[in-house]
XYZ file of C-alpha atoms in Angstrom:
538
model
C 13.097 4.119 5.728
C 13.097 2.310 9.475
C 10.778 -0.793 9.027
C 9.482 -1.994 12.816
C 7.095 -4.721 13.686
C 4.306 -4.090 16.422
C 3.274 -7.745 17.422
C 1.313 -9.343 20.508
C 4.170 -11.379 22.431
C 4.220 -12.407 26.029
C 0.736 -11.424 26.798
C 1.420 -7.666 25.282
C 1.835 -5.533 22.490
C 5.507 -5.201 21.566
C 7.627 -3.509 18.907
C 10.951 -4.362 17.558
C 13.161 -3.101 15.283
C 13.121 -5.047 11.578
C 15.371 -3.193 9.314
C 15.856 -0.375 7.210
C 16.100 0.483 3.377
C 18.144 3.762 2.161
C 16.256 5.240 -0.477
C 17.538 8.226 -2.598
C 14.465 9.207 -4.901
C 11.396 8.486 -2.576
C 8.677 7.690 -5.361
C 5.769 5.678 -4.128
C 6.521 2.627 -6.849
C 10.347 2.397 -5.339
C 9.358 3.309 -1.570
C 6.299 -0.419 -2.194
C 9.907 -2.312 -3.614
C 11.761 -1.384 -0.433
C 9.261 -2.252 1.223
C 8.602 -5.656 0.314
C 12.302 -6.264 0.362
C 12.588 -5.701 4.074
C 9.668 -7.540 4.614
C 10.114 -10.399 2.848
C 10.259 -12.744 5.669
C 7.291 -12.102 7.044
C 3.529 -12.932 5.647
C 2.048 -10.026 4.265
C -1.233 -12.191 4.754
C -1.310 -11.151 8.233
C -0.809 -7.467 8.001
C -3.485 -5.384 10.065
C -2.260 -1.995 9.863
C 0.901 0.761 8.678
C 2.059 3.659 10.063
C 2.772 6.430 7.935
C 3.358 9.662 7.884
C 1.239 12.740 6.114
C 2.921 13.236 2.693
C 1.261 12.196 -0.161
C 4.003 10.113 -1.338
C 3.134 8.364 1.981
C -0.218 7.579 0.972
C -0.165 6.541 -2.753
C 2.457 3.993 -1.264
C -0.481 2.781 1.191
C -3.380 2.980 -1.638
C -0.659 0.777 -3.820
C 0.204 -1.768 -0.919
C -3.660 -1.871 -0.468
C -4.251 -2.734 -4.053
C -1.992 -5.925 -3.582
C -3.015 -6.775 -0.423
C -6.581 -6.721 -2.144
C -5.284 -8.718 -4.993
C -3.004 -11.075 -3.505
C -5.147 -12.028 0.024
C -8.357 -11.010 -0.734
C -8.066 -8.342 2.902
C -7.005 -4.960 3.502
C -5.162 -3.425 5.847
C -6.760 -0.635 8.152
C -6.170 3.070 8.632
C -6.630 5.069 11.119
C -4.598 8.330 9.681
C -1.103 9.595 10.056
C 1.324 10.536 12.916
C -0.735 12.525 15.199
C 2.510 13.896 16.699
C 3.475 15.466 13.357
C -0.616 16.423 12.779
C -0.513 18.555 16.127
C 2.794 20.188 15.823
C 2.184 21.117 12.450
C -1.164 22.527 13.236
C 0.790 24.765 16.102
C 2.585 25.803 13.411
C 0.484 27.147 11.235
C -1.653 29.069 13.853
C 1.687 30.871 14.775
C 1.929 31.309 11.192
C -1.156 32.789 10.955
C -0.280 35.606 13.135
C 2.798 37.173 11.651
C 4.711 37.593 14.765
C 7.937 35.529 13.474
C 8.539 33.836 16.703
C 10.312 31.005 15.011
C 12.436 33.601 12.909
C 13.354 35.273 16.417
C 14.161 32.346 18.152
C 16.130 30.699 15.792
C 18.391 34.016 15.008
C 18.582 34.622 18.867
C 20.492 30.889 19.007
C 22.728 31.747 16.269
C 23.566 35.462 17.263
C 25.556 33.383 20.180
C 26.503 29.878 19.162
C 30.391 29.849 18.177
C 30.738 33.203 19.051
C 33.422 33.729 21.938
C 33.223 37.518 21.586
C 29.721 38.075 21.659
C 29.440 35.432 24.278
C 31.451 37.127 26.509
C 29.987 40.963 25.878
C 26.663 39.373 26.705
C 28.106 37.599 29.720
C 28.871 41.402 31.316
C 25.742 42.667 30.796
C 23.801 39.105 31.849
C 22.453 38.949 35.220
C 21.222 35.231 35.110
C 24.429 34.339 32.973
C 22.541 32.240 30.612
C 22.511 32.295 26.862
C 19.618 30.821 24.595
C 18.666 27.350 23.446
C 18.454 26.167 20.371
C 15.256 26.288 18.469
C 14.099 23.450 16.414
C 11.406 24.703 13.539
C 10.013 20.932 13.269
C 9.733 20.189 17.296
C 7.515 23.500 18.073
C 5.596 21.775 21.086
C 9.510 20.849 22.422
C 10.638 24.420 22.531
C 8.696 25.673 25.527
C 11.802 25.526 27.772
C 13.643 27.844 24.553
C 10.451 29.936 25.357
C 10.736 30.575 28.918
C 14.850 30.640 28.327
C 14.022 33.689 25.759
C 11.559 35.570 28.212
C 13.940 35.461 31.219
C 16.873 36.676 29.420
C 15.063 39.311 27.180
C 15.931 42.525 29.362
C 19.123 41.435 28.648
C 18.739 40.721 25.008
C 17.323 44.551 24.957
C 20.473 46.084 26.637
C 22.915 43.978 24.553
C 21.282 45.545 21.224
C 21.118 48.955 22.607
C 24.787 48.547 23.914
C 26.108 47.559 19.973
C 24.173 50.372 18.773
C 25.846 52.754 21.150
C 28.998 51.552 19.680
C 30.104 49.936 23.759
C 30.113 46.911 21.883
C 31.737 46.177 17.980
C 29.728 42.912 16.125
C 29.289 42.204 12.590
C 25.768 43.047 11.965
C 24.552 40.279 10.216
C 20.932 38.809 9.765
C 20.886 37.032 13.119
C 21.130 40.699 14.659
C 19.296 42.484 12.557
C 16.392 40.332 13.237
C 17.151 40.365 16.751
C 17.392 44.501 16.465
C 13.898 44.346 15.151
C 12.422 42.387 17.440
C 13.656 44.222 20.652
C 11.568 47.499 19.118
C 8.266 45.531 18.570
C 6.020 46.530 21.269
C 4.165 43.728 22.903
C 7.136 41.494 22.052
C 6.932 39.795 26.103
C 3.761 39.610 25.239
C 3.880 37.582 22.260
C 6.518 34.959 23.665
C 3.891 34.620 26.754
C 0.900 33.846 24.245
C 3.115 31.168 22.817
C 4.105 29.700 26.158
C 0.713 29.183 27.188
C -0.940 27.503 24.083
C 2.456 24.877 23.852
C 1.970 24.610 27.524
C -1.399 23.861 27.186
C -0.891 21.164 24.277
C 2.284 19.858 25.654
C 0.795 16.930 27.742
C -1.201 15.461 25.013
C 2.180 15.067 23.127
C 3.757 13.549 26.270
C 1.227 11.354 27.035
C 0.995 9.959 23.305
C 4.602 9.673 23.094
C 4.689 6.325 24.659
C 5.025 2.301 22.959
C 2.242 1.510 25.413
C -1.343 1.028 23.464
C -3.420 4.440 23.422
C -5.669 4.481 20.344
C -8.760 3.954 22.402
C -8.137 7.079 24.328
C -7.236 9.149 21.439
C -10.801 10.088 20.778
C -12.004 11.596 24.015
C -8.213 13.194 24.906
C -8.440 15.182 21.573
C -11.502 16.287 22.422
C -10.550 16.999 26.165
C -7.734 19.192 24.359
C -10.194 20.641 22.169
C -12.295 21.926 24.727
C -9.601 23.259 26.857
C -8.200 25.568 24.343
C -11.871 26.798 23.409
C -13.168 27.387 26.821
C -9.705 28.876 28.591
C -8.965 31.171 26.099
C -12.635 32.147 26.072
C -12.243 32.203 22.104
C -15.546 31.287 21.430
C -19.000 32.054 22.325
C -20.371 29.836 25.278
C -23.517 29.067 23.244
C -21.555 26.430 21.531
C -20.809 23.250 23.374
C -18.502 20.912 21.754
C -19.489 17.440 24.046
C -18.907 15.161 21.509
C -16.351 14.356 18.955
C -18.713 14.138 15.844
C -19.537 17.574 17.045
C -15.931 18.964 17.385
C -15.484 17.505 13.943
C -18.181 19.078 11.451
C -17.481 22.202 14.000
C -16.489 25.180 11.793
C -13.520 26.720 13.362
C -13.177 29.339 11.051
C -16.735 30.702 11.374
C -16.823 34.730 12.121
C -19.587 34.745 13.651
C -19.023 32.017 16.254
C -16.493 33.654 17.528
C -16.334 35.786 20.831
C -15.625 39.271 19.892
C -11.938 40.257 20.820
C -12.267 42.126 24.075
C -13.720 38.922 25.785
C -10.701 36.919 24.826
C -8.122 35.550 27.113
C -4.473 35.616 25.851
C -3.360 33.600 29.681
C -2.978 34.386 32.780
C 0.340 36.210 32.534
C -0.464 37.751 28.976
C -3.511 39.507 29.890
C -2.035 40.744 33.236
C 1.001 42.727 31.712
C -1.331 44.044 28.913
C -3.544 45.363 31.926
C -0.643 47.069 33.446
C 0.930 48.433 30.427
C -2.707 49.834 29.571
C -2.820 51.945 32.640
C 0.550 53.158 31.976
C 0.224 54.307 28.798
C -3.224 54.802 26.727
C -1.691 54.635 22.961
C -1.041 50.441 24.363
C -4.875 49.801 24.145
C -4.849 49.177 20.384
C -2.055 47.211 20.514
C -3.195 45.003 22.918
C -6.683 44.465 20.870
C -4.150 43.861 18.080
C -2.724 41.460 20.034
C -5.959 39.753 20.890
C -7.576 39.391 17.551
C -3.887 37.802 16.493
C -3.573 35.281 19.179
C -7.689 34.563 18.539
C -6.596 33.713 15.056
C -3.757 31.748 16.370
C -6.279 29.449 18.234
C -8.986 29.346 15.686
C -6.444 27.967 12.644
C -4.592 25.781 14.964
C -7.933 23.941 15.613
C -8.996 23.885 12.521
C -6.048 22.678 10.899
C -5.811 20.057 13.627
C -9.593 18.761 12.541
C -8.747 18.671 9.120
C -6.026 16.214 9.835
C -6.545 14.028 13.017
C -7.447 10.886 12.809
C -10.154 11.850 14.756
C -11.853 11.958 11.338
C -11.838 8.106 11.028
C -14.293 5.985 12.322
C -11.757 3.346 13.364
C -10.553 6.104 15.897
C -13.692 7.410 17.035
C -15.293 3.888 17.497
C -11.898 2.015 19.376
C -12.895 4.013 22.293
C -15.783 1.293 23.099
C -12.657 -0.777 24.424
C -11.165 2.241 26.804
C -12.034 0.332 30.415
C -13.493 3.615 31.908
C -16.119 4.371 29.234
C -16.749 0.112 29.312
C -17.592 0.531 33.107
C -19.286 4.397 32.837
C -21.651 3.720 29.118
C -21.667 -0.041 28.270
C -24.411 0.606 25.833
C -22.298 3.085 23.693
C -19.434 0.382 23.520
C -21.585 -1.594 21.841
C -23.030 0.645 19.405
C -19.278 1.782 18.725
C -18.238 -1.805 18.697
C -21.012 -2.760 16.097
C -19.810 0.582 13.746
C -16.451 -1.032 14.434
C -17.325 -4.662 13.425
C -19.040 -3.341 10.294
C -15.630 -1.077 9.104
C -14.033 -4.662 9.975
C -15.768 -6.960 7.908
C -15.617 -4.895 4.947
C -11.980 -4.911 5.262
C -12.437 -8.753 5.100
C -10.909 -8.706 8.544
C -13.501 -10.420 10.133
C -16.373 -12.767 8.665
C -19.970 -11.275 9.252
C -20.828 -14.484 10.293
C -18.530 -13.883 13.254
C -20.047 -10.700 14.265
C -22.874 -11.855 16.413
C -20.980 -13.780 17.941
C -18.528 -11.288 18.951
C -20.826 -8.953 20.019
C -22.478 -11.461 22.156
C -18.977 -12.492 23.746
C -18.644 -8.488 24.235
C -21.720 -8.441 26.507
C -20.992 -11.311 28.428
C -17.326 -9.550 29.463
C -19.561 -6.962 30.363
C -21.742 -9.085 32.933
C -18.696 -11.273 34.343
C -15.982 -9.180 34.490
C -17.075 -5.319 34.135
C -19.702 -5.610 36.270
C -17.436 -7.924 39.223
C -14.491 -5.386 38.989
C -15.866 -2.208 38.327
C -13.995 0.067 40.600
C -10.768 -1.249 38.667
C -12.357 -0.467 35.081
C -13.609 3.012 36.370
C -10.143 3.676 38.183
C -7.595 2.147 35.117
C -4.605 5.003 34.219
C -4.497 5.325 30.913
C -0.510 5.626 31.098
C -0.806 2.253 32.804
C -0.706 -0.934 29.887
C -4.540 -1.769 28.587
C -3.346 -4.964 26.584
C -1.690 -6.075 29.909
C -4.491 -4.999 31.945
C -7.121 -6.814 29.300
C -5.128 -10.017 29.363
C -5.016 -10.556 33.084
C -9.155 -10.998 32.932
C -9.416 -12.476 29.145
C -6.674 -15.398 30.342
C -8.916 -16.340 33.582
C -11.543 -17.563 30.935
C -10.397 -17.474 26.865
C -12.777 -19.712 25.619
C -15.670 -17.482 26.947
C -13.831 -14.458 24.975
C -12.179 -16.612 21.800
C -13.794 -14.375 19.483
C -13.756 -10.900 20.814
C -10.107 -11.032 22.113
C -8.816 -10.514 18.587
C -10.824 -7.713 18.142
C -9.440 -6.286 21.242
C -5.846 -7.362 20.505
C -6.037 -5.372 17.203
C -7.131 -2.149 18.767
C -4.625 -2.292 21.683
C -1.353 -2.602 19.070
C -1.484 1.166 17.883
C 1.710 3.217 18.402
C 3.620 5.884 16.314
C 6.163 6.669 19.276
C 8.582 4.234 18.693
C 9.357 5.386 15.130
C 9.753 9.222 15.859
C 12.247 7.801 18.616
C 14.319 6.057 15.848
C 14.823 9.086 14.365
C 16.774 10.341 17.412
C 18.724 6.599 17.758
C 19.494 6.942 13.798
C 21.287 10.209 14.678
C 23.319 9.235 17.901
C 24.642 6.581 15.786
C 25.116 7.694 12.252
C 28.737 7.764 10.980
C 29.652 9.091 7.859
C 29.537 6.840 4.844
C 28.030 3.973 7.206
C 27.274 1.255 5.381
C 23.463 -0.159 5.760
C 24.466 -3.250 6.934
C 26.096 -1.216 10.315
C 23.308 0.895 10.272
C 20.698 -2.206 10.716
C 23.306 -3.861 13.308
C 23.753 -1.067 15.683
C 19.760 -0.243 15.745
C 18.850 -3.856 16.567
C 21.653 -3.761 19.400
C 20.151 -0.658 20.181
C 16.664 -2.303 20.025
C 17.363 -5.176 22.295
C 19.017 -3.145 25.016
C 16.013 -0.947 25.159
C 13.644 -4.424 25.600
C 15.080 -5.146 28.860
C 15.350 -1.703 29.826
C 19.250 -1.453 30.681
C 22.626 -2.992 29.242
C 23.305 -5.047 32.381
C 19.602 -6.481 32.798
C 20.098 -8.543 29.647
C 21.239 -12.238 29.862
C 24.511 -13.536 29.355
C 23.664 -16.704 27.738
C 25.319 -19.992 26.442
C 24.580 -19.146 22.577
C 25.530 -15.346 23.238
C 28.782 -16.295 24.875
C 29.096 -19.525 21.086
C 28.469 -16.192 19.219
C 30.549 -14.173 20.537
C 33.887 -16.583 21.138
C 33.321 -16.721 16.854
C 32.518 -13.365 15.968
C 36.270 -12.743 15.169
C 36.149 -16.320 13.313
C 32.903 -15.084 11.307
C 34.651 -11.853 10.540
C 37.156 -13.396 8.624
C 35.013 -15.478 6.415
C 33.269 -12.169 5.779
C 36.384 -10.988 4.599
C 36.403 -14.235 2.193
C 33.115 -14.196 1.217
C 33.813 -10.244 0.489
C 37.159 -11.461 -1.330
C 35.621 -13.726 -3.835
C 32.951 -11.993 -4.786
C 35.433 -9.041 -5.633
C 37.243 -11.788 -7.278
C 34.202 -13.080 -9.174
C 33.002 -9.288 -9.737
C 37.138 -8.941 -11.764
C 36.397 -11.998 -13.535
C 33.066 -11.178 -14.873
C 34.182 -7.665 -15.684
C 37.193 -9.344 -17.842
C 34.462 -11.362 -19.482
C 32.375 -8.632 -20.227
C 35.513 -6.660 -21.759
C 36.491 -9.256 -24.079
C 32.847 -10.026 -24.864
C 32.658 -6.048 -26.143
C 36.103 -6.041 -28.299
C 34.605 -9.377 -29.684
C 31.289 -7.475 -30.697
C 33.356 -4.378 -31.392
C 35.762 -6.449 -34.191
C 32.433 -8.342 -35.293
C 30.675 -4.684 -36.285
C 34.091 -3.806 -37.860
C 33.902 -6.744 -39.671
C 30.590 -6.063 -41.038
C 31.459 -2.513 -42.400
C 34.803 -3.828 -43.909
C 32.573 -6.545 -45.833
C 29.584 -4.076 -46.834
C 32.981 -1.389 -48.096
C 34.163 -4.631 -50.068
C 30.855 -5.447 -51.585
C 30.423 -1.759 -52.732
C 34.027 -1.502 -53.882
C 32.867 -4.234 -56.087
C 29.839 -2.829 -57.238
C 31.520 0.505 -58.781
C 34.072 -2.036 -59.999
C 31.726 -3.921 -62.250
C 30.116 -0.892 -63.218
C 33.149 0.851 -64.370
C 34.116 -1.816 -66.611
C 30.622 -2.093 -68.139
C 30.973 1.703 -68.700
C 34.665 1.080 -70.379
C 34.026 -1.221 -72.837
């Protein structure tokens, strides 16, 4: 478990590596102990928010941390859902699910039919006009695996001619289930077809991922780019009827996906450009094609339909934290001032019962929210209504906020908070955990090389960090701090012999003591039958 700190430092929102904790059996009780553990130096007082993930494991850790932080500080910490990385990958997932076409299952034995295979390598190789082989699939990065896509369709006539080639007996392979699958894929009609649909929904979802895989602060945009993405998928694939306009996000949220009878009927959808083009042409080749192809429709419109409603079910879009943050996205301040402050008011109200801030505060705050509005909204609006979301917002809010900060004393907390959400920065670790994992690492490495890690990635490249006088005092008596390592490590090995010698004669001590005992109670009933025997004998 990879414990990192998101913190306001040099007039932004930064993260930094902590720790981490290995934990074998992940219960919710031992995952709260680990946790507390690696955060014992900081104060828990001051806790806004955690990221987690979805399982549920995940979240009875929360509702238990939330419990204490209730108990202990008299304040909870906000939520504002899980990963929405994981939420929108896994909802691609199940759509392609949905549909039965095994896409995964023929990408992933495509990979393998080739990897450490010299032989089949080089039969493919003769009968390859591009000379490429496939990329590896990965079953929990879907929206990563377009390029594996477009790899698969380019190389597919080829794929095709290999199969027919084995089966021909040109070329000898063992058979196994990498080929078979592959054999059964290259006789499923529509096949192109399928690996085209797929293309162009991950294409089309691929930029919000992108976009949200950044440290810079996004949560205020979340609310209106879900919905953008929302509305894309609906409208270019056609897959519902145009009757129903989805222009807000409390809309797109009570919005039954799954509905029959809001959907378009199947002729009128769009599978993409290049989808619907090669089912027109294989149509007027061949007439038996034209169920198929409304096959294929009516698949792909399910594909859509429980991606999107899978994906509503989960965002965070749900919470009113989410929805509401969006009254501090610059555009919207400069565009609808008088929504911001009905979202900031919904926001203030979620806030104070969180015992975040007081509700005597509040008026205050929103008063202070106005006023930016007037001085500095109003005075720069062409670089509110013009700010790049991929551009910092906690940077950008801190250039006007430090020209005046008593003016804003009490709303720039309230903006600080909503500025410091980020889940990037985690899934990342994941990758740096892997480059430098070695086998039976020992924690304390583990922690060391991700903080080196960490700190090279702060100021961006190796040589842009400074060389100064305490690094160079650290480093002149690292091999001096080694060694008493190897001391301390010594005598508490030491120590650790001693105390087991202790313990061993403590046990034969309570071992002869418990012999003791039965050779007294065998004495006192020898005794006994003694007495009793004589009484009987005279």
């Amino acid at each position: 478990m990879d414990i990192l700190v998101r913190f306001w430092h040099n007039d932004q929102v930064a993260t930094r590596y902590l720790t981490l904790v290995l934990i074998g059996h992940a219960k919710a009780d031992v995952i709260l102990s680990a946790f507390y553990q690696c955060v014992e130096k900081l104060k828990l007082s001051k806790i806004l928010q955690i990221s987690v993930e979805g399982p549920n494991i995940n979240w009875k850790f929360f509702e238990n941390l939330q419990a204490d932080l209730e108990k202990e500080y008299s304040h909870e910490a906000l939520s504002i859902g899980s990963c929405d990385l994981h939420i929108l990958h896994n909802s691609f997932k199940y759509g392609e699910s949905s549909t039965g076409w095994n896409i995964s299952e023929i990408l992933t034995s495509l990979c393998w039919l080739f990897k450490d295979s010299p032989a089949r390598r080089e039969d493919f190789s003769m009968l390859s006009t591009l000379k490429k082989f496939p990329l590896k699939f990965c079953k929990v990065r879907w929206l990563e695996n377009v390029r594996v896509v477009e790899r698969t369709i380019q190389i597919w006539p080829d794929v095709v001619s290999y199969v027919q080639n084995v089966e021909k007996g040109v070329f000898v392979t063992n058979k196994n289930k990498s080929y078979l699958n592959i054999k059964e894929s290259t006789q499923v009609k529509f096949i192109l077809i399928k690996f085209h649909v797929f293309l162009s929904i991950a294409k089309t979802i691929k930029p919000f991922l992108e976009f949200y895989q950044s440290d810079a602060p996004l949560l205020p945009f979340f609310s209106d780019d879900i919905l953008k993405l929302c509305k894309h998928l609906v409208a270019y694939f056609n897959v519902y009827k145009p009757e129903y306009n989805l222009s807000l996000a409390i809309k797109v949220c009570k919005f039954d996906f799954t509905d029959e009878r809001l959907l378009n009927s199947v002729d009128k959808v769009s599978i993409g450009f290049v989808a619907d083009n090669i089912v027109k042409q294989l149509v007027k080749k061949k007439i038996f094609y034209l169920k198929g192809a409304f096959n294929v429709n009516s698949e792909f419109r399910s594909f859509v339909t429980k991606l999107l409603c899978h994906l509503m079910r989960k965002c965070p879009i749900n919470y009113a934290l989410v929805g509401n943050s969006s009254c501090f996205d610059s555009r919207k301040m400069a565009s609808q001032p008088e929504n911001c402050v009905k979202s900031l008011q919904q926001l203030l109200m979620h806030l104070s019962q969180k015992k975040i801030v007081l509700d005597t505060d509040c008026n205050g705050i929103i008063f202070q929210y106005k006023n930016f509005f007037q001085n500095i909204v109003n005075m720069y609006p062409s670089a509110f209504q013009t700010f790049k979301p991929n551009t910092r917002l906690d940077i950008f809010f801190n250039e006007y906020m430090s020209k005046s900060v008593k003016d804003y004393n009490e709303i720039w907390p309230v903006m600080k908070i909503f500025t410091s959400h980020g889940q990037a920065s985690i899934e990342r670790g994941f990758s740096t955990n892997k480059k430098i994992e070695v086998e039976n690492m020992a924690q304390e490495s583990y922690v060391s090389r991700r903080i080196v890690c960490d700190a090279i990635k702060s100021y961006g490249e190796i040589l842009n960090i400074p060389i100064s006088n305490e690094m160079c005092k650290f480093v002149f008596s690292a091999r001096q701090k080694y060694m008493l390592h190897l001391e301390e490590k010594k005598k508490t090995k030491t120590n650790e012999g001693i105390s087991n010698k202790g313990k061993i004669i403590s046990d034969e001590m309570d071992y002869l003591e418990v012999k003791r005992q039965c050779l007294e109670t065998d004495v006192s009933s020898m005794d006994k039958t003694y007495e009793n025997l004589t009484e009987e004998a005279e």
